Amino acid sequence: MQINIYYGGRGLMDDPTLFVLNKMKEVLEELRVTVEVFHLYELKNSIPTLPQTLKNADGVILATTIEWYGIGGYMQQFLDACWLYGDKERISRIYMCPIVMSTTYGEQEGKLNLATAWEILGGLPCSGLCGYIADTSLLEENEDYIRIIEKNAENLYRTINQKMPCLPASNQAVKQKVAITKSINFTPQESEQLSQYVSDDTYVQRQKADIQELASLFRDMMGSSEREDTTEFVEEIRQHFVPQPGFAGSFKVVIEEKKTPLMIVIDGASLECYYGEGGRADVEIQLDRASFADIVSGRTSFQTSFMAGDMKMKGDFKVLRALDQVLMFGAS
């Protein structure tokens, strides 16, 4: 018989859960049970691979310490990994004993959470142990408490050895009817391989980099296949240009649907209008194509569009206001 212990606490010296686990381990080993202990805080980078360790287990002990609220992140990560990558068929034959000690409030809820999670995974529940222990010395010096711990270990051994049946749990029935989480239709071997990749940070980062590179390549291919119209709005702007003596300014119009900004450079009677990157501009305007078309057609003005929230701008607002005077599109 093999029993695996998964400890989800922080490994503090005065953690009462560690004392309970050590006592249970002593009793189980006296009964010739192979016991393997996994401290999740030491294995935090490889938790996704731990469901593989359930292969040879006849029973497991899920143990954690409640120091604030809930069963803690390490234990939750392990249960998540069992749900995503664990062999559900194998888990359905494994008994689980929850051990939850608390230094604050919530040990009963923690024990119930572990039992419920294991039942949803399809596993077999055992009676567990929970208690509020403010000082570990209370356990070490109390023979009655130690006997309770030892008795719990014996009951776990007896339950697994005799393969005691369990009544059906509503958790399973409800999960089958209303669960919306999509299961991963992989074989146990494929799930193991996937869990190894997930726990490999180098592999994950490399995959992310490859995806970004492919996305960039795809965007470039799309961009090269679609020729952008570099004449739209240019002729209308030149036709409605009204020079103002002494006025000079450069404008960068970023149209959301276009890849290249429209540059408008005015210096007295001189006007340059083209699509391209012209360096730093006095005013940068950002709007969509429909809003710019409304301005060019005379239905509105730059200032009105800005006030209405259809356009964003950076730079000197006075220079923007002057743009309506040098580009007379006919707006009132």
mmCIF file of C-alpha atoms in Angstrom:
data_model
loop_
_atom_site.group_PDB
_atom_site.id
_atom_site.type_symbol
_atom_site.label_atom_id
_atom_site.label_comp_id
_atom_site.label_asym_id
_atom_site.label_seq_id
_atom_site.Cartn_x
_atom_site.Cartn_y
_atom_site.Cartn_z
ATOM 1 C CA MET A 1 0.000 0.000 0.000
ATOM 2 C CA GLN A 2 1.196 3.510 -0.812
ATOM 3 C CA ILE A 3 -0.086 6.770 0.605
ATOM 4 C CA ASN A 4 1.043 10.161 -0.667
ATOM 5 C CA ILE A 5 0.950 13.216 1.567
ATOM 6 C CA TYR A 6 0.564 16.625 -0.091
ATOM 7 C CA TYR A 7 1.272 19.463 2.327
ATOM 8 C CA GLY A 8 0.061 22.912 1.271
ATOM 9 C CA GLY A 9 1.302 25.041 4.158
ATOM 10 C CA ARG A 10 4.352 27.290 4.341
ATOM 11 C CA GLY A 11 6.612 24.893 6.232
ATOM 12 C CA LEU A 12 6.927 26.982 9.398
ATOM 13 C CA MET A 13 8.613 25.292 12.360
ATOM 14 C CA ASP A 14 5.594 25.746 14.644
ATOM 15 C CA ASP A 15 3.032 24.650 12.042
ATOM 16 C CA PRO A 16 0.621 22.279 13.845
ATOM 17 C CA THR A 17 -0.214 20.514 10.581
ATOM 18 C CA LEU A 18 3.370 19.295 10.238
ATOM 19 C CA PHE A 19 3.207 17.752 13.709
ATOM 20 C CA VAL A 20 -0.017 15.930 12.787
ATOM 21 C CA LEU A 21 1.473 14.666 9.531
ATOM 22 C CA ASN A 22 4.621 13.378 11.226
ATOM 23 C CA LYS A 23 2.544 11.425 13.750
ATOM 24 C CA MET A 24 0.350 9.940 11.020
ATOM 25 C CA LYS A 25 3.409 9.049 8.976
ATOM 26 C CA GLU A 26 4.919 7.176 11.950
ATOM 27 C CA VAL A 27 1.737 5.134 12.452
ATOM 28 C CA LEU A 28 1.361 4.318 8.752
ATOM 29 C CA GLU A 29 4.987 3.231 8.411
ATOM 30 C CA GLU A 30 4.534 0.947 11.450
ATOM 31 C CA LEU A 31 1.685 -0.620 9.470
ATOM 32 C CA ARG A 32 4.160 -1.180 6.599
ATOM 33 C CA VAL A 33 2.670 1.471 4.386
ATOM 34 C CA THR A 34 4.924 3.267 1.907
ATOM 35 C CA VAL A 35 4.538 6.985 2.604
ATOM 36 C CA GLU A 36 5.781 9.701 0.266
ATOM 37 C CA VAL A 37 5.582 13.347 1.333
ATOM 38 C CA PHE A 38 5.350 16.288 -1.081
ATOM 39 C CA HIS A 39 5.866 19.786 0.341
ATOM 40 C CA LEU A 40 4.129 21.984 -2.209
ATOM 41 C CA TYR A 41 5.966 25.151 -1.112
ATOM 42 C CA GLU A 42 9.232 23.493 -2.163
ATOM 43 C CA LEU A 43 7.747 22.264 -5.465
ATOM 44 C CA LYS A 44 5.811 25.398 -6.444
ATOM 45 C CA ASN A 45 7.408 25.564 -9.903
ATOM 46 C CA SER A 46 6.481 21.968 -10.722
ATOM 47 C CA ILE A 47 2.997 21.699 -9.172
ATOM 48 C CA PRO A 48 1.379 21.092 -12.622
ATOM 49 C CA THR A 49 3.364 17.844 -12.897
ATOM 50 C CA LEU A 50 2.399 16.490 -9.456
ATOM 51 C CA PRO A 51 -0.801 14.707 -10.608
ATOM 52 C CA GLN A 52 1.603 12.203 -12.202
ATOM 53 C CA THR A 53 2.629 11.135 -8.689
ATOM 54 C CA LEU A 54 -0.895 9.788 -8.079
ATOM 55 C CA LYS A 55 -0.212 6.824 -10.388
ATOM 56 C CA ASN A 56 0.853 4.359 -7.705
ATOM 57 C CA ALA A 57 -1.052 5.833 -4.771
ATOM 58 C CA ASP A 58 -3.817 3.895 -3.039
ATOM 59 C CA GLY A 59 -4.623 6.854 -0.828
ATOM 60 C CA VAL A 60 -3.637 10.477 -0.336
ATOM 61 C CA ILE A 61 -3.598 12.936 2.514
ATOM 62 C CA LEU A 62 -4.288 16.520 1.548
ATOM 63 C CA ALA A 63 -3.040 18.687 4.386
ATOM 64 C CA THR A 64 -2.904 22.430 4.822
ATOM 65 C CA THR A 65 -2.802 25.124 7.483
ATOM 66 C CA ILE A 66 -5.274 27.976 7.602
ATOM 67 C CA GLU A 67 -3.436 31.090 8.730
ATOM 68 C CA TRP A 68 -5.827 33.661 7.314
ATOM 69 C CA TYR A 69 -8.573 32.523 4.958
ATOM 70 C CA GLY A 70 -9.054 29.381 2.901
ATOM 71 C CA ILE A 71 -6.875 26.401 2.079
ATOM 72 C CA GLY A 72 -4.047 28.464 0.592
ATOM 73 C CA GLY A 73 -2.667 28.992 -2.873
ATOM 74 C CA TYR A 74 -0.335 25.988 -3.092
ATOM 75 C CA MET A 75 -3.077 23.485 -2.313
ATOM 76 C CA GLN A 76 -5.484 25.224 -4.682
ATOM 77 C CA GLN A 77 -2.861 25.050 -7.441
ATOM 78 C CA PHE A 78 -2.438 21.330 -6.850
ATOM 79 C CA LEU A 79 -6.187 20.714 -7.022
ATOM 80 C CA ASP A 80 -6.377 22.811 -10.198
ATOM 81 C CA ALA A 81 -3.602 20.690 -11.718
ATOM 82 C CA CYS A 82 -5.495 17.496 -10.789
ATOM 83 C CA TRP A 83 -8.583 18.862 -12.520
ATOM 84 C CA LEU A 84 -6.707 19.898 -15.671
ATOM 85 C CA TYR A 85 -4.077 17.178 -16.025
ATOM 86 C CA GLY A 86 -4.932 14.378 -13.605
ATOM 87 C CA ASP A 87 -6.013 10.904 -14.690
ATOM 88 C CA LYS A 88 -9.655 10.988 -13.549
ATOM 89 C CA GLU A 89 -9.989 7.244 -13.948
ATOM 90 C CA ARG A 90 -7.069 6.709 -11.567
ATOM 91 C CA ILE A 91 -8.298 9.356 -9.113
ATOM 92 C CA SER A 92 -11.681 7.605 -8.928
ATOM 93 C CA ARG A 93 -9.957 4.703 -7.126
ATOM 94 C CA ILE A 94 -7.969 6.797 -4.655
ATOM 95 C CA TYR A 95 -9.110 7.501 -1.082
ATOM 96 C CA MET A 96 -8.395 10.968 0.318
ATOM 97 C CA CYS A 97 -8.065 12.038 3.946
ATOM 98 C CA PRO A 98 -8.220 15.824 4.547
ATOM 99 C CA ILE A 99 -6.099 17.282 7.367
ATOM 100 C CA VAL A 100 -6.640 20.945 8.199
ATOM 101 C CA MET A 101 -5.206 22.724 11.214
ATOM 102 C CA SER A 102 -5.818 26.415 11.732
ATOM 103 C CA THR A 103 -4.212 29.165 13.758
ATOM 104 C CA THR A 104 -7.246 31.326 13.054
ATOM 105 C CA TYR A 105 -10.864 30.682 12.104
ATOM 106 C CA GLY A 106 -11.968 28.295 9.328
ATOM 107 C CA GLU A 107 -10.595 24.774 9.839
ATOM 108 C CA GLN A 108 -13.977 23.075 9.346
ATOM 109 C CA GLU A 109 -14.658 24.972 6.136
ATOM 110 C CA GLY A 110 -11.170 24.112 4.904
ATOM 111 C CA LYS A 111 -11.695 20.417 5.549
ATOM 112 C CA LEU A 112 -15.049 20.534 3.784
ATOM 113 C CA ASN A 113 -13.509 22.329 0.798
ATOM 114 C CA LEU A 114 -10.844 19.659 0.373
ATOM 115 C CA ALA A 115 -13.387 16.836 0.655
ATOM 116 C CA THR A 116 -15.740 18.524 -1.815
ATOM 117 C CA ALA A 117 -12.944 19.185 -4.329
ATOM 118 C CA TRP A 118 -11.810 15.559 -4.212
ATOM 119 C CA GLU A 119 -15.359 14.289 -4.710
ATOM 120 C CA ILE A 120 -15.790 16.579 -7.729
ATOM 121 C CA LEU A 121 -12.564 15.132 -9.121
ATOM 122 C CA GLY A 122 -14.238 11.735 -8.747
ATOM 123 C CA GLY A 123 -12.129 10.476 -5.827
ATOM 124 C CA LEU A 124 -13.191 8.576 -2.720
ATOM 125 C CA PRO A 125 -13.519 10.497 0.569
ATOM 126 C CA CYS A 126 -12.295 9.444 4.025
ATOM 127 C CA SER A 127 -13.045 10.952 7.395
ATOM 128 C CA GLY A 128 -10.387 13.559 8.043
ATOM 129 C CA LEU A 129 -9.130 15.673 10.889
ATOM 130 C CA CYS A 130 -9.383 19.366 11.654
ATOM 131 C CA GLY A 131 -8.736 21.555 14.658
ATOM 132 C CA TYR A 132 -7.877 24.992 15.951
ATOM 133 C CA ILE A 133 -4.343 24.935 17.366
ATOM 134 C CA ALA A 134 -2.976 28.307 18.451
ATOM 135 C CA ASP A 135 0.209 26.752 19.877
ATOM 136 C CA THR A 136 1.788 23.515 18.615
ATOM 137 C CA SER A 137 2.882 22.644 22.145
ATOM 138 C CA LEU A 138 -0.796 21.995 22.932
ATOM 139 C CA LEU A 139 -0.613 19.026 20.586
ATOM 140 C CA GLU A 140 2.781 17.769 21.675
ATOM 141 C CA GLU A 141 1.900 17.716 25.360
ATOM 142 C CA ASN A 142 -1.626 16.317 25.140
ATOM 143 C CA GLU A 143 -1.804 12.518 24.961
ATOM 144 C CA ASP A 144 -5.508 12.578 24.122
ATOM 145 C CA TYR A 145 -4.864 14.677 21.029
ATOM 146 C CA ILE A 146 -2.045 12.365 19.944
ATOM 147 C CA ARG A 147 -4.320 9.329 20.296
ATOM 148 C CA ILE A 148 -6.914 11.028 18.086
ATOM 149 C CA ILE A 149 -4.271 11.601 15.413
ATOM 150 C CA GLU A 150 -3.029 8.015 15.608
ATOM 151 C CA LYS A 151 -6.591 6.688 15.480
ATOM 152 C CA ASN A 152 -7.250 8.730 12.349
ATOM 153 C CA ALA A 153 -4.185 7.200 10.669
ATOM 154 C CA GLU A 154 -5.377 3.695 11.600
ATOM 155 C CA ASN A 155 -8.843 4.425 10.195
ATOM 156 C CA LEU A 156 -7.319 5.622 6.947
ATOM 157 C CA TYR A 157 -5.275 2.422 6.674
ATOM 158 C CA ARG A 158 -8.327 0.299 7.447
ATOM 159 C CA THR A 159 -10.500 2.113 4.905
ATOM 160 C CA ILE A 160 -7.981 1.669 2.101
ATOM 161 C CA ASN A 161 -7.043 -1.892 3.031
ATOM 162 C CA GLN A 162 -10.661 -3.055 3.123
ATOM 163 C CA LYS A 163 -11.620 -0.914 0.102
ATOM 164 C CA MET A 164 -14.676 0.340 1.917
ATOM 165 C CA PRO A 165 -17.413 1.515 -0.473
ATOM 166 C CA CYS A 166 -18.750 5.066 -0.421
ATOM 167 C CA LEU A 167 -22.277 6.232 -1.018
ATOM 168 C CA PRO A 168 -22.807 8.364 -4.169
ATOM 169 C CA ALA A 169 -22.185 12.067 -3.670
ATOM 170 C CA SER A 170 -24.413 14.817 -5.047
ATOM 171 C CA ASN A 171 -21.266 16.681 -6.137
ATOM 172 C CA GLN A 172 -20.800 14.161 -8.924
ATOM 173 C CA ALA A 173 -24.425 14.288 -10.058
ATOM 174 C CA VAL A 174 -24.524 18.078 -10.111
ATOM 175 C CA LYS A 175 -21.185 18.285 -11.938
ATOM 176 C CA GLN A 176 -22.373 15.940 -14.674
ATOM 177 C CA LYS A 177 -25.557 17.956 -15.231
ATOM 178 C CA VAL A 178 -24.572 21.587 -14.885
ATOM 179 C CA ALA A 179 -20.765 21.843 -15.052
ATOM 180 C CA ILE A 180 -19.743 24.287 -17.783
ATOM 181 C CA THR A 181 -15.993 23.727 -17.580
ATOM 182 C CA LYS A 182 -14.886 21.973 -20.737
ATOM 183 C CA SER A 183 -12.843 18.889 -20.006
ATOM 184 C CA ILE A 184 -9.574 18.376 -21.848
ATOM 185 C CA ASN A 185 -10.093 15.360 -24.079
ATOM 186 C CA PHE A 186 -6.576 14.020 -23.736
ATOM 187 C CA THR A 187 -5.361 10.615 -22.720
ATOM 188 C CA PRO A 188 -3.620 10.408 -19.324
ATOM 189 C CA GLN A 189 -0.290 10.143 -21.174
ATOM 190 C CA GLU A 190 -1.012 13.294 -23.188
ATOM 191 C CA SER A 191 -2.116 15.123 -20.032
ATOM 192 C CA GLU A 192 1.150 14.184 -18.317
ATOM 193 C CA GLN A 193 3.169 15.504 -21.247
ATOM 194 C CA LEU A 194 1.131 18.717 -21.312
ATOM 195 C CA SER A 195 1.587 19.238 -17.569
ATOM 196 C CA GLN A 196 5.353 18.915 -18.015
ATOM 197 C CA TYR A 197 5.309 21.626 -20.668
ATOM 198 C CA VAL A 198 3.150 23.897 -18.497
ATOM 199 C CA SER A 199 5.607 23.666 -15.605
ATOM 200 C CA ASP A 200 8.577 24.447 -17.882
ATOM 201 C CA ASP A 201 8.873 28.247 -17.786
ATOM 202 C CA THR A 202 11.492 28.267 -20.559
ATOM 203 C CA TYR A 203 9.208 26.290 -22.875
ATOM 204 C CA VAL A 204 6.209 28.536 -22.118
ATOM 205 C CA GLN A 205 8.191 31.737 -22.766
ATOM 206 C CA ARG A 206 9.570 30.313 -26.009
ATOM 207 C CA GLN A 207 6.060 29.417 -27.167
ATOM 208 C CA LYS A 208 4.819 32.941 -26.378
ATOM 209 C CA ALA A 209 7.705 34.446 -28.351
ATOM 210 C CA ASP A 210 6.959 32.171 -31.315
ATOM 211 C CA ILE A 211 3.284 33.161 -31.264
ATOM 212 C CA GLN A 212 4.172 36.861 -31.228
ATOM 213 C CA GLU A 213 6.600 36.378 -34.116
ATOM 214 C CA LEU A 214 3.983 34.531 -36.172
ATOM 215 C CA ALA A 215 1.374 37.197 -35.413
ATOM 216 C CA SER A 216 3.777 39.938 -36.517
ATOM 217 C CA LEU A 217 4.634 38.028 -39.691
ATOM 218 C CA PHE A 218 0.946 37.528 -40.456
ATOM 219 C CA ARG A 219 0.213 41.235 -39.968
ATOM 220 C CA ASP A 220 3.080 42.143 -42.297
ATOM 221 C CA MET A 221 1.790 39.718 -44.929
ATOM 222 C CA MET A 222 -1.688 41.197 -44.663
ATOM 223 C CA GLY A 223 -0.271 44.711 -44.869
ATOM 224 C CA SER A 224 1.747 43.935 -47.971
ATOM 225 C CA SER A 225 -1.256 42.377 -49.700
ATOM 226 C CA GLU A 226 -3.464 45.409 -49.131
ATOM 227 C CA ARG A 227 -2.347 48.609 -50.860
ATOM 228 C CA GLU A 228 -3.258 51.641 -48.816
ATOM 229 C CA ASP A 229 -4.852 54.612 -50.557
ATOM 230 C CA THR A 230 -2.307 57.447 -50.204
ATOM 231 C CA THR A 231 -4.393 60.010 -52.080
ATOM 232 C CA GLU A 232 -7.583 60.041 -50.007
ATOM 233 C CA PHE A 233 -8.364 63.499 -48.537
ATOM 234 C CA VAL A 234 -5.139 65.009 -49.977
ATOM 235 C CA GLU A 235 -6.729 66.783 -52.958
ATOM 236 C CA GLU A 236 -9.666 68.077 -50.873
ATOM 237 C CA ILE A 237 -7.239 69.609 -48.378
ATOM 238 C CA ARG A 238 -5.251 71.345 -51.140
ATOM 239 C CA GLN A 239 -8.427 72.718 -52.732
ATOM 240 C CA HIS A 240 -9.690 74.250 -49.477
ATOM 241 C CA PHE A 241 -6.379 75.702 -48.334
ATOM 242 C CA VAL A 242 -6.650 79.416 -47.507
ATOM 243 C CA PRO A 243 -3.203 80.878 -46.648
ATOM 244 C CA GLN A 244 -2.996 83.066 -43.562
ATOM 245 C CA PRO A 245 -0.101 85.560 -43.417
ATOM 246 C CA GLY A 246 2.466 84.658 -40.799
ATOM 247 C CA PHE A 247 0.865 81.325 -39.870
ATOM 248 C CA ALA A 248 3.026 78.217 -39.735
ATOM 249 C CA GLY A 249 2.366 74.829 -38.200
ATOM 250 C CA SER A 250 2.675 71.104 -38.725
ATOM 251 C CA PHE A 251 -0.147 68.627 -38.107
ATOM 252 C CA LYS A 252 -0.087 64.861 -37.831
ATOM 253 C CA VAL A 253 -3.498 63.272 -38.483
ATOM 254 C CA VAL A 254 -3.696 59.682 -37.284
ATOM 255 C CA ILE A 255 -6.680 58.026 -38.942
ATOM 256 C CA GLU A 256 -7.518 54.793 -37.108
ATOM 257 C CA GLU A 257 -8.271 52.778 -40.239
ATOM 258 C CA LYS A 258 -5.021 53.793 -41.947
ATOM 259 C CA LYS A 259 -1.574 52.435 -41.253
ATOM 260 C CA THR A 260 0.256 55.649 -42.162
ATOM 261 C CA PRO A 261 -0.571 59.082 -40.693
ATOM 262 C CA LEU A 262 -1.494 62.062 -42.849
ATOM 263 C CA MET A 263 0.965 64.957 -42.512
ATOM 264 C CA ILE A 264 -0.141 68.573 -43.099
ATOM 265 C CA VAL A 265 2.675 71.146 -43.044
ATOM 266 C CA ILE A 266 1.766 74.830 -43.488
ATOM 267 C CA ASP A 267 4.210 77.730 -43.750
ATOM 268 C CA GLY A 268 2.516 80.936 -44.897
ATOM 269 C CA ALA A 269 1.352 80.333 -48.449
ATOM 270 C CA SER A 270 3.078 76.951 -48.640
ATOM 271 C CA LEU A 271 1.191 73.697 -48.047
ATOM 272 C CA GLU A 272 2.531 70.161 -47.970
ATOM 273 C CA CYS A 273 0.093 67.280 -47.573
ATOM 274 C CA TYR A 274 1.144 63.639 -47.748
ATOM 275 C CA TYR A 275 0.923 60.247 -46.020
ATOM 276 C CA GLY A 276 4.095 59.361 -44.157
ATOM 277 C CA GLU A 277 6.123 59.885 -41.010
ATOM 278 C CA GLY A 278 7.172 63.501 -40.913
ATOM 279 C CA GLY A 279 8.781 63.599 -37.482
ATOM 280 C CA ARG A 280 7.504 65.709 -34.599
ATOM 281 C CA ALA A 281 4.379 67.794 -35.260
ATOM 282 C CA ASP A 282 3.013 70.840 -33.451
ATOM 283 C CA VAL A 283 -0.376 69.151 -33.137
ATOM 284 C CA GLU A 284 -1.228 65.443 -33.315
ATOM 285 C CA ILE A 285 -4.823 64.557 -34.137
ATOM 286 C CA GLN A 286 -6.385 61.134 -33.733
ATOM 287 C CA LEU A 287 -9.799 60.180 -35.088
ATOM 288 C CA ASP A 288 -11.537 57.590 -37.233
ATOM 289 C CA ARG A 289 -12.051 57.851 -40.983
ATOM 290 C CA ALA A 290 -15.762 58.724 -40.747
ATOM 291 C CA SER A 291 -15.100 61.686 -38.434
ATOM 292 C CA PHE A 292 -12.333 63.026 -40.689
ATOM 293 C CA ALA A 293 -14.588 62.619 -43.710
ATOM 294 C CA ASP A 294 -17.221 64.742 -41.948
ATOM 295 C CA ILE A 295 -14.649 67.509 -41.438
ATOM 296 C CA VAL A 296 -13.378 67.404 -45.017
ATOM 297 C CA SER A 297 -16.929 67.422 -46.395
ATOM 298 C CA GLY A 298 -17.777 70.543 -44.365
ATOM 299 C CA ARG A 299 -20.336 68.923 -42.053
ATOM 300 C CA THR A 300 -18.283 69.839 -38.992
ATOM 301 C CA SER A 301 -14.959 71.430 -38.044
ATOM 302 C CA PHE A 302 -11.810 70.354 -36.205
ATOM 303 C CA GLN A 303 -12.776 72.366 -33.131
ATOM 304 C CA THR A 304 -16.369 71.085 -33.058
ATOM 305 C CA SER A 305 -15.223 67.491 -33.543
ATOM 306 C CA PHE A 306 -12.803 67.869 -30.651
ATOM 307 C CA MET A 307 -15.475 69.355 -28.385
ATOM 308 C CA ALA A 308 -17.866 66.519 -29.270
ATOM 309 C CA GLY A 309 -15.298 63.902 -28.292
ATOM 310 C CA ASP A 310 -14.996 62.458 -31.791
ATOM 311 C CA MET A 311 -11.355 63.531 -32.016
ATOM 312 C CA LYS A 312 -8.356 63.450 -29.700
ATOM 313 C CA MET A 313 -5.460 65.863 -29.922
ATOM 314 C CA LYS A 314 -2.054 66.564 -28.456
ATOM 315 C CA GLY A 315 -0.369 69.943 -28.643
ATOM 316 C CA ASP A 316 -1.374 73.612 -28.658
ATOM 317 C CA PHE A 317 -5.151 74.060 -28.860
ATOM 318 C CA LYS A 318 -4.701 77.576 -30.318
ATOM 319 C CA VAL A 319 -2.839 76.085 -33.275
ATOM 320 C CA LEU A 320 -5.630 73.544 -33.756
ATOM 321 C CA ARG A 321 -8.229 76.337 -33.735
ATOM 322 C CA ALA A 322 -6.241 78.165 -36.443
ATOM 323 C CA LEU A 323 -6.414 75.041 -38.612
ATOM 324 C CA ASP A 324 -10.123 75.724 -39.191
ATOM 325 C CA GLN A 325 -9.165 79.107 -40.634
ATOM 326 C CA VAL A 326 -6.527 77.869 -43.089
ATOM 327 C CA LEU A 327 -8.538 74.837 -44.200
ATOM 328 C CA MET A 328 -11.967 76.248 -44.994
ATOM 329 C CA PHE A 329 -14.055 73.159 -45.686
ATOM 330 C CA GLY A 330 -17.291 75.137 -45.420
ATOM 331 C CA ALA A 331 -18.314 74.188 -41.870
ATOM 332 C CA SER A 332 -20.296 76.790 -39.991
#
